[in-house]
GROMACS .gro file of C-alpha atoms in nm:
model
  453
    1GLU     CA    1  12.742   8.134  12.506
    2LYS     CA    2  13.001   8.368  12.360
    3TYR     CA    3  13.064   8.337  11.989
    4SER     CA    4  13.393   8.160  11.923
    5GLY     CA    5  13.495   8.415  11.659
    6ASN     CA    6  13.467   8.718  11.887
    7PRO     CA    7  13.506   9.007  11.855
    8VAL     CA    8  13.273   9.036  11.555
    9VAL     CA    9  13.351   9.408  11.517
   10PRO     CA   10  13.719   9.463  11.602
   11ARG     CA   11  13.906   9.789  11.631
   12GLY     CA   12  14.022   9.949  11.311
   13PRO     CA   13  14.382   9.998  11.194
   14ALA     CA   14  14.601  10.284  11.310
   15GLY     CA   15  14.474  10.618  11.187
   16SER     CA   16  14.112  10.501  11.148
   17PRO     CA   17  13.819  10.651  11.344
   18ASP     CA   18  13.791  10.341  11.568
   19ALA     CA   19  14.159  10.254  11.604
   20HIS     CA   20  14.132  10.278  11.982
   21ARG     CA   21  13.778  10.154  12.048
   22ALA     CA   22  13.486  10.012  11.854
   23GLN     CA   23  13.257  10.069  12.150
   24PHE     CA   24  12.907   9.925  12.159
   25TYR     CA   25  12.724  10.221  12.302
   26GLY     CA   26  12.476  10.201  12.017
   27SER     CA   27  12.206  10.000  11.842
   28ILE     CA   28  12.148   9.717  11.596
   29ILE     CA   29  11.832   9.708  11.384
   30ARG     CA   30  11.731   9.466  11.112
   31VAL     CA   31  11.601   9.652  10.806
   32GLY     CA   32  11.496   9.419  10.525
   33ASN     CA   33  11.770   9.162  10.478
   34LYS     CA   34  12.039   9.378  10.636
   35TYR     CA   35  12.150   9.425  10.997
   36ARG     CA   36  12.250   9.786  11.064
   37MET     CA   37  12.474   9.888  11.353
   38TRP     CA   38  12.534  10.232  11.499
   39TYR     CA   39  12.826  10.239  11.742
   40CYS     CA   40  13.086  10.465  11.899
   41ALA     CA   41  13.427  10.498  11.733
   42ALA     CA   42  13.722  10.617  11.940
   43SER     CA   43  14.032  10.722  11.749
   44ASP     CA   44  14.390  10.639  11.836
   45ALA     CA   45  14.624  10.812  12.078
   46SER     CA   46  14.729  11.077  11.825
   47GLU     CA   47  14.373  11.211  11.841
   48ARG     CA   48  14.366  11.249  12.218
   49ASN     CA   49  14.280  11.592  12.353
   50SER     CA   50  14.298  11.726  12.707
   51HIS     CA   51  14.017  11.512  12.847
   52SER     CA   52  13.977  11.193  12.648
   53VAL     CA   53  14.004  11.003  12.326
   54SER     CA   54  13.785  11.163  12.060
   55TYR     CA   55  13.456  10.977  12.017
   56ARG     CA   56  13.249  10.985  11.698
   57PRO     CA   57  12.930  10.797  11.595
   58ALA     CA   58  13.003  10.534  11.329
   59TYR     CA   59  12.820  10.273  11.123
   60ALA     CA   60  12.858   9.904  11.028
   61GLU     CA   61  12.637   9.650  10.852
   62SER     CA   62  12.597   9.276  10.811
   63LYS     CA   63  12.396   9.018  10.616
   64ASP     CA   64  12.402   8.749  10.884
   65GLY     CA   65  12.463   8.930  11.214
   66ILE     CA   66  12.809   8.775  11.246
   67HIS     CA   67  13.025   8.912  10.965
   68TRP     CA   68  13.029   9.292  10.973
   69THR     CA   69  13.169   9.550  10.733
   70LYS     CA   70  13.245   9.918  10.787
   71PRO     CA   71  13.141  10.084  10.459
   72GLU     CA   72  13.322  10.390  10.328
   73LEU     CA   73  13.034  10.637  10.351
   74GLY     CA   74  13.224  10.943  10.227
   75LEU     CA   75  13.025  11.175  10.455
   76VAL     CA   76  13.278  11.315  10.703
   77GLU     CA   77  13.644  11.406  10.672
   78PHE     CA   78  13.874  11.236  10.919
   79ASN     CA   79  14.255  11.255  10.911
   80GLY     CA   80  14.236  11.423  10.571
   81SER     CA   81  14.012  11.159  10.409
   82ARG     CA   82  13.643  11.082  10.362
   83LYS     CA   83  13.706  10.709  10.323
   84ASN     CA   84  13.554  10.613  10.656
   85ASN     CA   85  13.231  10.494  10.819
   86LEU     CA   86  13.148  10.807  11.019
   87LEU     CA   87  12.795  10.949  11.025
   88SER     CA   88  12.692  11.298  10.919
   89PHE     CA   89  12.525  11.537  11.166
   90SER     CA   90  12.369  11.878  11.110
   91PRO     CA   91  12.443  12.072  11.316
   92LYS     CA   92  12.742  11.871  11.424
   93PRO     CA   93  12.853  11.813  11.784
   94ASN     CA   94  13.165  12.004  11.883
   95PHE     CA   95  13.408  11.717  11.929
   96GLU     CA   96  13.657  11.940  12.110
   97LEU     CA   97  13.400  12.006  12.379
   98THR     CA   98  13.166  11.708  12.388
   99GLU     CA   99  13.196  11.332  12.382
  100PRO     CA  100  12.909  11.182  12.177
  101LEU     CA  101  12.944  10.842  12.338
  102TYR     CA  102  12.610  10.672  12.278
  103SER     CA  103  12.396  10.671  11.964
  104ALA     CA  104  12.069  10.493  12.044
  105VAL     CA  105  11.852  10.447  11.734
  106LEU     CA  106  11.488  10.362  11.662
  107TYR     CA  107  11.347  10.276  11.320
  108GLU     CA  108  10.982  10.355  11.250
  109PRO     CA  109  10.906  10.279  10.883
  110SER     CA  110  10.540  10.375  10.936
  111ASP     CA  111  10.622  10.737  11.027
  112PRO     CA  112  10.433  10.950  10.769
  113ASN     CA  113  10.733  11.182  10.743
  114PRO     CA  114  11.009  10.989  10.561
  115SER     CA  115  11.277  11.221  10.699
  116ARG     CA  116  11.187  11.110  11.053
  117ARG     CA  117  11.175  10.734  11.013
  118TYR     CA  118  11.508  10.691  11.186
  119LYS     CA  119  11.535  10.852  11.528
  120MET     CA  120  11.849  10.888  11.738
  121SER     CA  121  11.916  10.999  12.093
  122LEU     CA  122  12.277  11.113  12.077
  123TYR     CA  123  12.441  11.130  12.416
  124GLY     CA  124  12.679  11.420  12.478
  125ARG     CA  125  12.907  11.489  12.772
  126PHE     CA  126  13.028  11.846  12.810
  127TYR     CA  127  13.366  11.954  12.940
  128ASN     CA  128  13.511  12.281  13.055
  129ALA     CA  129  13.881  12.272  12.976
  130SER     CA  130  13.951  12.561  13.214
  131ASP     CA  131  13.802  12.378  13.512
  132SER     CA  132  14.058  12.109  13.590
  133ALA     CA  133  13.889  12.014  13.919
  134ASN     CA  134  13.548  11.945  13.766
  135LYS     CA  135  13.577  11.885  13.394
  136ASN     CA  136  13.255  11.688  13.368
  137LEU     CA  137  12.998  11.967  13.388
  138LYS     CA  138  12.691  11.792  13.253
  139SER     CA  139  12.573  11.528  13.013
  140THR     CA  140  12.248  11.494  12.825
  141ILE     CA  141  12.102  11.374  12.494
  142TYR     CA  142  12.024  11.538  12.162
  143PRO     CA  143  11.736  11.406  11.948
  144TYR     CA  144  11.806  11.362  11.576
  145PHE     CA  145  11.602  11.250  11.274
  146SER     CA  146  11.717  11.077  10.957
  147GLU     CA  147  11.566  10.935  10.639
  148ASP     CA  148  11.846  10.685  10.569
  149GLY     CA  149  12.013  10.633  10.908
  150LEU     CA  150  12.333  10.799  10.784
  151HIS     CA  151  12.252  11.171  10.744
  152TRP     CA  152  12.115  11.311  11.070
  153LYS     CA  153  11.945  11.643  11.146
  154LEU     CA  154  11.875  11.785  11.490
  155ALA     CA  155  11.511  11.762  11.596
  156LEU     CA  156  11.526  12.092  11.786
  157PRO     CA  157  11.579  12.452  11.674
  158LYS     CA  158  11.944  12.556  11.682
  159PRO     CA  159  11.967  12.937  11.701
  160GLN     CA  160  12.321  12.978  11.836
  161GLY     CA  161  12.545  12.856  11.559
  162GLU     CA  162  12.665  12.546  11.383
  163THR     CA  163  12.790  12.351  11.684
  164PHE     CA  164  12.669  12.291  12.038
  165ASN     CA  165  12.818  12.462  12.338
  166GLU     CA  166  12.804  12.382  12.706
  167GLN     CA  167  12.519  12.626  12.772
  168GLU     CA  168  12.273  12.450  12.540
  169ASP     CA  169  12.067  12.170  12.685
  170PRO     CA  170  11.764  12.057  12.483
  171LEU     CA  171  11.632  11.831  12.760
  172SER     CA  172  11.686  12.077  13.047
  173VAL     CA  173  11.865  11.808  13.246
  174ARG     CA  174  12.025  11.983  13.539
  175HIS     CA  175  12.352  11.799  13.575
  176ILE     CA  176  12.424  11.449  13.446
  177PHE     CA  177  12.204  11.215  13.247
  178GLU     CA  178  12.390  10.928  13.084
  179ILE     CA  179  12.177  10.732  12.841
  180GLY     CA  180  12.140  10.354  12.850
  181GLY     CA  181  11.859  10.291  12.602
  182LEU     CA  182  11.586  10.429  12.378
  183TYR     CA  183  11.244  10.274  12.319
  184LYS     CA  184  10.881  10.343  12.236
  185PHE     CA  185  10.610  10.187  12.450
  186ASN     CA  186  10.237  10.250  12.480
  187GLY     CA  187  10.260  10.550  12.249
  188LEU     CA  188  10.543  10.733  12.425
  189TYR     CA  189  10.915  10.758  12.356
  190TYR     CA  190  11.146  10.689  12.649
  191VAL     CA  191  11.515  10.733  12.715
  192SER     CA  192  11.656  10.529  13.001
  193GLY     CA  193  11.986  10.594  13.172
  194GLN     CA  194  12.154  10.690  13.494
  195GLU     CA  195  12.157  10.992  13.717
  196LEU     CA  196  12.320  11.039  14.054
  197TRP     CA  197  12.342  11.281  14.342
  198ASP     CA  198  12.232  11.559  14.352
  199ASP     CA  199  11.975  11.488  14.080
  200ILE     CA  200  11.848  11.185  14.273
  201ALA     CA  201  11.865  11.074  14.634
  202MET     CA  202  11.788  10.777  14.854
  203PRO     CA  203  11.437  10.769  15.005
  204ASN     CA  204  11.583  10.899  15.332
  205GLY     CA  205  11.761  11.184  15.155
  206GLU     CA  206  12.113  11.035  15.160
  207LYS     CA  207  12.337  11.076  14.861
  208ALA     CA  208  12.272  10.821  14.588
  209GLY     CA  209  12.504  10.672  14.332
  210ARG     CA  210  12.399  10.566  13.986
  211MET     CA  211  12.033  10.474  13.956
  212MET     CA  212  11.814  10.411  13.653
  213VAL     CA  213  11.582  10.694  13.550
  214THR     CA  214  11.357  10.750  13.250
  215HIS     CA  215  11.258  11.065  13.063
  216TRP     CA  216  10.978  11.061  12.808
  217SER     CA  217  10.835  11.242  12.508
  218SER     CA  218  10.523  11.224  12.293
  219ASP     CA  219  10.688  11.359  11.976
  220PHE     CA  220  11.061  11.282  12.020
  221VAL     CA  221  11.127  11.658  12.011
  222HIS     CA  222  11.001  11.789  12.344
  223TRP     CA  223  11.121  11.580  12.639
  224SER     CA  224  11.016  11.573  13.002
  225HIS     CA  225  11.209  11.785  13.248
  226ASP     CA  226  11.114  11.548  13.529
  227HIS     CA  227  11.202  11.182  13.546
  228ALA     CA  228  11.096  10.856  13.705
  229ILE     CA  229  11.335  10.653  13.916
  230SER     CA  230  11.298  10.318  13.742
  231PHE     CA  231  11.543  10.080  13.908
  232MET     CA  232  11.782  10.062  14.203
  233ARG     CA  233  12.016   9.769  14.267
  234TYR     CA  234  11.883   9.515  14.515
  235GLY     CA  235  12.011   9.595  14.863
  236TYR     CA  236  12.177   9.922  14.756
  237ARG     CA  237  12.227  10.149  15.055
  238SER     CA  238  12.387  10.481  14.957
  239LEU     CA  239  12.676  10.643  14.775
  240LYS     CA  240  12.867  10.642  15.102
  241ASN     CA  241  12.813  10.279  15.198
  242ASP     CA  242  12.783  10.080  14.876
  243LEU     CA  243  13.014  10.031  14.577
  244ASN     CA  244  12.773   9.810  14.381
  245GLU     CA  245  12.564  10.028  14.150
  246ALA     CA  246  12.366   9.990  13.827
  247HIS     CA  247  12.579  10.114  13.537
  248GLU     CA  248  12.384  10.293  13.263
  249PRO     CA  249  12.063  10.090  13.292
  250ALA     CA  250  11.920   9.978  13.062
  251ALA     CA  251  11.954   9.882  12.697
  252ILE     CA  252  11.603   9.780  12.593
  253TRP     CA  253  11.454   9.512  12.369
  254ASN     CA  254  11.086   9.593  12.313
  255ARG     CA  255  10.886   9.269  12.278
  256ASN     CA  256  10.550   9.452  12.249
  257ASN     CA  257  10.397   9.347  12.582
  258VAL     CA  258  10.720   9.326  12.780
  259LEU     CA  259  11.052   9.509  12.780
  260LEU     CA  260  11.374   9.314  12.832
  261GLY     CA  261  11.690   9.498  12.928
  262THR     CA  262  12.059   9.456  13.006
  263TYR     CA  263  12.270   9.679  13.228
  264GLY     CA  264  12.613   9.698  13.383
  265LEU     CA  265  12.615   9.492  13.704
  266TRP     CA  266  12.887   9.707  13.856
  267GLN     CA  267  13.096   9.516  14.109
  268GLY     CA  268  13.279   9.796  14.282
  269ALA     CA  269  13.596   9.776  14.483
  270LYS     CA  270  13.813  10.030  14.661
  271GLU     CA  271  14.108   9.918  14.453
  272THR     CA  272  14.054   9.971  14.082
  273LYS     CA  273  14.231   9.647  13.990
  274ASN     CA  274  13.958   9.445  14.165
  275ARG     CA  275  13.659   9.598  13.984
  276ARG     CA  276  13.446   9.383  13.756
  277MET     CA  277  13.123   9.431  13.558
  278PRO     CA  278  12.908   9.150  13.412
  279LEU     CA  279  12.576   9.229  13.241
  280GLY     CA  280  12.259   9.210  13.449
  281PHE     CA  281  11.904   9.150  13.329
  282LEU     CA  282  11.587   9.359  13.377
  283ILE     CA  283  11.217   9.329  13.286
  284SER     CA  284  10.937   9.587  13.266
  285ASN     CA  285  10.567   9.566  13.182
  286ASP     CA  286  10.488   9.939  13.187
  287GLY     CA  287  10.796  10.103  13.034
  288ILE     CA  288  10.885  10.287  13.355
  289HIS     CA  289  10.935  10.044  13.644
  290PHE     CA  290  11.197   9.773  13.598
  291ARG     CA  291  11.281   9.470  13.808
  292GLU     CA  292  11.528   9.183  13.815
  293PRO     CA  293  11.378   8.833  13.792
  294GLN     CA  294  11.667   8.728  14.013
  295PRO     CA  295  11.861   8.996  14.205
  296ASP     CA  296  12.218   9.052  14.086
  297PHE     CA  297  12.198   8.766  13.835
  298ALA     CA  298  12.465   8.797  13.564
  299ILE     CA  299  12.326   8.704  13.223
  300LEU     CA  300  12.676   8.741  13.071
  301GLU     CA  301  13.013   8.735  13.247
  302PRO     CA  302  13.328   8.921  13.137
  303GLY     CA  303  13.626   8.725  13.018
  304PRO     CA  304  13.920   8.617  13.234
  305THR     CA  305  14.249   8.803  13.256
  306GLY     CA  306  14.409   8.812  12.914
  307ALA     CA  307  14.083   8.780  12.716
  308TRP     CA  308  13.977   9.057  12.476
  309ASP     CA  309  13.672   9.122  12.703
  310GLN     CA  310  13.850   9.081  13.034
  311HIS     CA  311  13.701   9.209  13.359
  312GLY     CA  312  13.415   9.425  13.230
  313LEU     CA  313  13.133   9.437  12.974
  314ILE     CA  314  12.917   9.720  12.841
  315HIS     CA  315  12.579   9.696  12.675
  316GLY     CA  316  12.400   9.846  12.378
  317GLN     CA  317  12.068   9.788  12.208
  318GLY     CA  318  12.171   9.485  12.006
  319PHE     CA  319  11.913   9.206  12.034
  320GLU     CA  320  11.802   8.992  11.741
  321ASN     CA  321  11.627   8.658  11.693
  322ILE     CA  322  11.812   8.483  11.409
  323GLY     CA  323  11.707   8.125  11.333
  324ASP     CA  324  11.678   7.928  11.656
  325LYS     CA  325  11.911   8.164  11.846
  326THR     CA  326  11.878   8.498  12.022
  327TYR     CA  327  12.178   8.719  11.946
  328ILE     CA  328  12.297   8.964  12.213
  329TYR     CA  329  12.577   9.205  12.127
  330TYR     CA  330  12.805   9.357  12.388
  331GLY     CA  331  13.121   9.561  12.432
  332ALA     CA  332  13.432   9.534  12.646
  333TRP     CA  333  13.545   9.769  12.919
  334ASP     CA  334  13.826   9.658  13.147
  335LEU     CA  335  13.733   9.825  13.476
  336SER     CA  336  14.056   9.709  13.639
  337ASN     CA  337  14.243   9.951  13.413
  338GLY     CA  338  14.228  10.303  13.548
  339GLY     CA  339  14.267  10.454  13.201
  340ASP     CA  340  14.073  10.401  12.880
  341PRO     CA  341  14.163  10.051  12.753
  342PRO     CA  342  14.099   9.945  12.392
  343GLY     CA  343  13.762   9.787  12.316
  344ALA     CA  344  13.570   9.594  12.051
  345ILE     CA  345  13.222   9.444  11.998
  346GLY     CA  346  13.131   9.082  12.062
  347LEU     CA  347  12.837   8.847  12.022
  348ALA     CA  348  12.669   8.609  12.267
  349THR     CA  349  12.387   8.369  12.184
  350LEU     CA  350  12.127   8.170  12.372
  351ARG     CA  351  11.836   7.942  12.286
  352ARG     CA  352  11.583   8.162  12.110
  353ASP     CA  353  11.385   8.354  12.373
  354GLY     CA  354  11.556   8.147  12.638
  355PHE     CA  355  11.609   8.428  12.888
  356GLY     CA  356  11.437   8.237  13.165
  357TYR     CA  357  11.200   7.952  13.238
  358LEU     CA  358  10.955   7.818  13.492
  359SER     CA  359  11.033   7.471  13.624
  360VAL     CA  360  10.924   7.241  13.905
  361TRP     CA  361  11.050   7.370  14.238
  362ARG     CA  362  10.992   7.067  14.462
  363ASP     CA  363  10.803   6.738  14.477
  364GLY     CA  364  10.428   6.747  14.458
  365GLU     CA  365  10.177   6.927  14.239
  366ALA     CA  366  10.326   7.185  14.002
  367MET     CA  367  10.117   7.432  13.805
  368LEU     CA  368  10.081   7.796  13.708
  369THR     CA  369   9.787   8.016  13.611
  370THR     CA  370   9.808   8.333  13.401
  371GLU     CA  371   9.623   8.658  13.439
  372PRO     CA  372   9.327   8.706  13.201
  373MET     CA  373   9.425   8.767  12.839
  374SER     CA  374   9.211   8.892  12.551
  375PHE     CA  375   9.176   8.680  12.237
  376PRO     CA  376   9.018   8.806  11.912
  377GLN     CA  377   8.728   8.603  11.778
  378GLY     CA  378   8.816   8.296  11.576
  379ILE     CA  379   9.177   8.374  11.485
  380SER     CA  380   9.372   8.299  11.802
  381ARG     CA  381   9.588   7.996  11.870
  382MET     CA  382   9.832   7.913  12.147
  383ARG     CA  383  10.192   7.806  12.098
  384LEU     CA  384  10.426   7.698  12.377
  385ASN     CA  385  10.800   7.757  12.408
  386ALA     CA  386  10.906   7.459  12.619
  387ASP     CA  387  11.197   7.219  12.660
  388GLY     CA  388  11.240   6.885  12.834
  389LEU     CA  389  10.902   6.750  12.728
  390SER     CA  390  10.835   6.380  12.653
  391LYS     CA  391  10.570   6.113  12.709
  392ASP     CA  392  10.688   6.111  13.072
  393ALA     CA  393  10.715   6.490  13.106
  394VAL     CA  394  10.388   6.649  12.999
  395ILE     CA  395  10.243   6.999  13.015
  396ARG     CA  396   9.865   6.979  13.043
  397VAL     CA  397   9.706   7.305  12.928
  398GLU     CA  398   9.361   7.424  13.037
  399LEU     CA  399   9.166   7.722  12.908
  400LEU     CA  400   8.982   7.897  13.192
  401ARG     CA  401   8.730   8.173  13.217
  402PRO     CA  402   8.847   8.478  13.418
  403ASN     CA  403   8.670   8.340  13.727
  404GLY     CA  404   8.865   8.014  13.703
  405ASP     CA  405   8.598   7.790  13.549
  406LEU     CA  406   8.724   7.544  13.287
  407VAL     CA  407   8.607   7.606  12.929
  408PRO     CA  408   8.452   7.275  12.810
  409GLY     CA  409   8.658   7.098  12.545
  410ARG     CA  410   8.963   7.315  12.592
  411THR     CA  411   9.232   7.096  12.749
  412SER     CA  412   9.547   6.965  12.585
  413ALA     CA  413   9.843   6.743  12.672
  414VAL     CA  414  10.167   6.877  12.518
  415THR     CA  415  10.467   6.643  12.486
  416ASN     CA  416  10.666   6.801  12.199
  417PRO     CA  417  10.966   7.016  12.302
  418SER     CA  418  10.986   7.315  12.067
  419LEU     CA  419  11.005   7.693  12.040
  420ASP     CA  420  10.648   7.702  11.909
  421THR     CA  421  10.451   7.384  11.971
  422LEU     CA  422  10.090   7.437  11.862
  423VAL     CA  423   9.835   7.353  12.132
  424LYS     CA  424   9.559   7.127  11.997
  425TRP     CA  425   9.256   7.098  12.224
  426ASN     CA  426   9.091   6.768  12.301
  427THR     CA  427   8.802   6.860  12.067
  428GLY     CA  428   9.040   6.845  11.771
  429THR     CA  429   9.063   7.218  11.706
  430SER     CA  430   9.350   7.455  11.784
  431LYS     CA  431   9.142   7.774  11.783
  432ILE     CA  432   9.057   7.974  12.093
  433PRO     CA  433   8.709   8.131  12.111
  434GLY     CA  434   8.706   8.508  12.118
  435GLY     CA  435   8.697   8.659  12.465
  436SER     CA  436   8.900   8.689  12.785
  437TYR     CA  437   9.062   8.378  12.928
  438ARG     CA  438   9.326   8.250  13.164
  439LEU     CA  439   9.562   7.962  13.092
  440ARG     CA  440   9.651   7.701  13.352
  441LEU     CA  441   9.950   7.474  13.295
  442HIS     CA  442  10.009   7.152  13.493
  443TYR     CA  443  10.354   6.984  13.497
  444GLU     CA  444  10.282   6.613  13.505
  445ASP     CA  445  10.419   6.257  13.501
  446ALA     CA  446  10.736   6.091  13.626
  447ASN     CA  447  10.992   6.320  13.461
  448ARG     CA  448  10.819   6.653  13.516
  449GLN     CA  449  11.137   6.783  13.682
  450THR     CA  450  11.291   6.810  13.332
  451ILE     CA  451  11.027   7.052  13.201
  452ARG     CA  452  11.142   7.408  13.117
  453PHE     CA  453  10.854   7.634  13.011
   0.00000   0.00000   0.00000
């Protein structure tokens, strides 16, 4: 459900850094009692250069995730004033040459080096103004560190001056790598994004359009030169035969044992006016290979003609559980407009952790069994996130050994619909003995069709 007060971060007034676009190619992180947002500001038409509107990384903050302010940071001069919300970079990107479109941020308060507790992958797209036929030479990312999330320093040596030039490429990406997300999983840092021909190809060697790839690093400084192809749209054929690609997959929400992601579900068309882009939904259990629970399912649709988010949406890493809701932030990009239409940042909500559910498919017995899971001795309990339960719609839970044998005294009938209903076993305890176990859930009684687990 889209928030009725959208957009929650509108464009700024004329002359401000985000007068043209407040673009959500960025991140939202809760730090203490504050929600911090890093996003892309695009200035108004007077700041246009030969290739695009000027893009600059900017900052906003909120106490509730709904009402956002753009503090005057006083760090960077813009239009003759430091009264703006722009971030400081050292060395700074050359805004006449690059477009720093995406600022993906991680916060690691446990990092022993305070100056590295905030980490940013800043996306940059290089242009060659003298090459009118092929202005987009390459795009890559630059890793930055920060102690406060506002002052950023490059994580790599910079021997050639104060600003970047088109010959410098810290990641050694050959042509184009456009970032979609940044995350840490199983001890490694990953950047996800898109590459296309001739950096990637179809299995048969044909030219490929945009596909999801990941690069990785152990220290956030030195990044892999090779990549993994992580996701390709279901049924995608080739750059020649298919207009439906995956746009900048994927913005990632790390839930410790699973990664959830959104991406642009590009609905191509030969005529620009007919193009649309909802947000799709991805899952990964290893940090590298991603899949759709349901192919081409749109988790969020763009608005109709005339709406502020008409025709196309873009994603960023903005996922938060607030109260009984999951907040998902998104941006607007009208694909039916061949130019660079104005944009802002909106909010959508769903039932907390309600991305998907398992329900009864057809009449007859309905049950599911998990893979073995490890439980520490004496401290583990099980809570269910389920809806539609009642005395006539029951989930019966069984604790099984890895071989499928039932653990004596460990069954429970759950009838309370809740985000976190505690499972109490028939012996009166809620604890799970230490060890490795499976769970088996049975959907039972007359109204079992209503159960959503």
